[in-house]
XYZ file of C-alpha atoms in Angstrom:
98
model
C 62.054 -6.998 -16.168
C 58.513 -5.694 -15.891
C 57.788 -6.210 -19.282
C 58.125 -9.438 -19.138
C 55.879 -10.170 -16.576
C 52.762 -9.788 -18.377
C 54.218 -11.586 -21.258
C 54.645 -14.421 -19.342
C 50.981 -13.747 -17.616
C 49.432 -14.283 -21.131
C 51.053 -17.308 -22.077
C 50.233 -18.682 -18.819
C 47.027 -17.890 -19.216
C 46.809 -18.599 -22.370
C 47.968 -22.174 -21.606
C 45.669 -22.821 -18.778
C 42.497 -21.825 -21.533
C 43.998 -24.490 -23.834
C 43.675 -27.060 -21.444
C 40.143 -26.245 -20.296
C 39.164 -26.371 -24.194
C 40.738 -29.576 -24.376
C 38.634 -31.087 -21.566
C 35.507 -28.981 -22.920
C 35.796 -31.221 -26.503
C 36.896 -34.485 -24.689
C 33.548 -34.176 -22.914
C 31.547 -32.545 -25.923
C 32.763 -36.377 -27.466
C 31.786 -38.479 -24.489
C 28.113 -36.782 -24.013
C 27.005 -38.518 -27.935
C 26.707 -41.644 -25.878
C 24.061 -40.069 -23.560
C 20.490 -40.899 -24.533
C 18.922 -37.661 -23.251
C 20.529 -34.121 -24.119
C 21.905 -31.501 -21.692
C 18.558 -29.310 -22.023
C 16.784 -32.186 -21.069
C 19.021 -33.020 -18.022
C 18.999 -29.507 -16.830
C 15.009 -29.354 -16.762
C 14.971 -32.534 -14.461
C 17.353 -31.087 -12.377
C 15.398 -27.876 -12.228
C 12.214 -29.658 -11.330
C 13.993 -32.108 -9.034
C 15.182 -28.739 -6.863
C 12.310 -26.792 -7.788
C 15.150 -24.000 -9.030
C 16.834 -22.727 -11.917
C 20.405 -23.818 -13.698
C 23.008 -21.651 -13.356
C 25.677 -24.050 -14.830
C 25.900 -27.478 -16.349
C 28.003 -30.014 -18.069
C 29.118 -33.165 -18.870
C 31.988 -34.850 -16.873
C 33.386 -38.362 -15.865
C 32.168 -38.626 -11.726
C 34.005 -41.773 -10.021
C 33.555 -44.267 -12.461
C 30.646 -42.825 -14.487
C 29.565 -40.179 -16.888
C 26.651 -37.682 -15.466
C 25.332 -35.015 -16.276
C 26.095 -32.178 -13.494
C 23.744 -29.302 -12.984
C 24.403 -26.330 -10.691
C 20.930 -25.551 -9.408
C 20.161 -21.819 -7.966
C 17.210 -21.866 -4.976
C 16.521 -18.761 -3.622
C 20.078 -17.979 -2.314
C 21.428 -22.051 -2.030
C 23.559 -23.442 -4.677
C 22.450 -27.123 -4.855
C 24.407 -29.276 -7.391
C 22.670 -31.885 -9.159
C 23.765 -35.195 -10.964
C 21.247 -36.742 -13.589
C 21.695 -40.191 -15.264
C 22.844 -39.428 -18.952
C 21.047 -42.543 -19.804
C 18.175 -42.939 -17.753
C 17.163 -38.726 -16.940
C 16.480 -39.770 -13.368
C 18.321 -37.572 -10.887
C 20.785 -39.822 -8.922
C 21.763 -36.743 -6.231
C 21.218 -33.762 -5.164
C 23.270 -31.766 -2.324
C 23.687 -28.046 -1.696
C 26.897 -27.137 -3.935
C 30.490 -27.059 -1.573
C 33.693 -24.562 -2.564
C 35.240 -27.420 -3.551
């Protein structure tokens, strides 16, 4: 029996990393419709926060696609939204577990 545990492990895993890759190339698809690029989002929300990135990507919010920037300042995690379309920075809030 216990060599079918990690078996089973792996192809859990395994499935759960197929699933994330899907999401990662849905998104990669959405973002050609932004008119500024994911460098350029991440320096705005650097300078918003006055930081630097950690993390960043592309993802359907609510009812809208931004551009979602993890922000590290001094030892606060603030997580930033910019407007794929405009650059501006529509939020910024220190970053929750959630």
């Amino acid at each position: 029996m216990k060599r079918h545990i990690p078996i089973l492990f792996l192809a859990l895993v395994s499935a759960a990393g197929t699933a994330v890759a899907g999401e990662s190339v849905s998104n990669a698809l959405a973002s050609g419709d932004a008119n500024i690029s994911l460098t350029e989002a991440i320096s705005a929300a650097e300078q918003h926060v006055g930081g630097r990135a950690a993390f960043a990507e592309y993802e359907q919010a609510k009812d809208q696609w931004v551009y979602e920037v993890f922000v590290l300042k001094d030892k606060t995690v603030m997580e930033v939204m910019v407007d794929p379309a405009s650059g501006a920075v529509i939020s910024a809030a220190e970053a929750s577990d959630d």
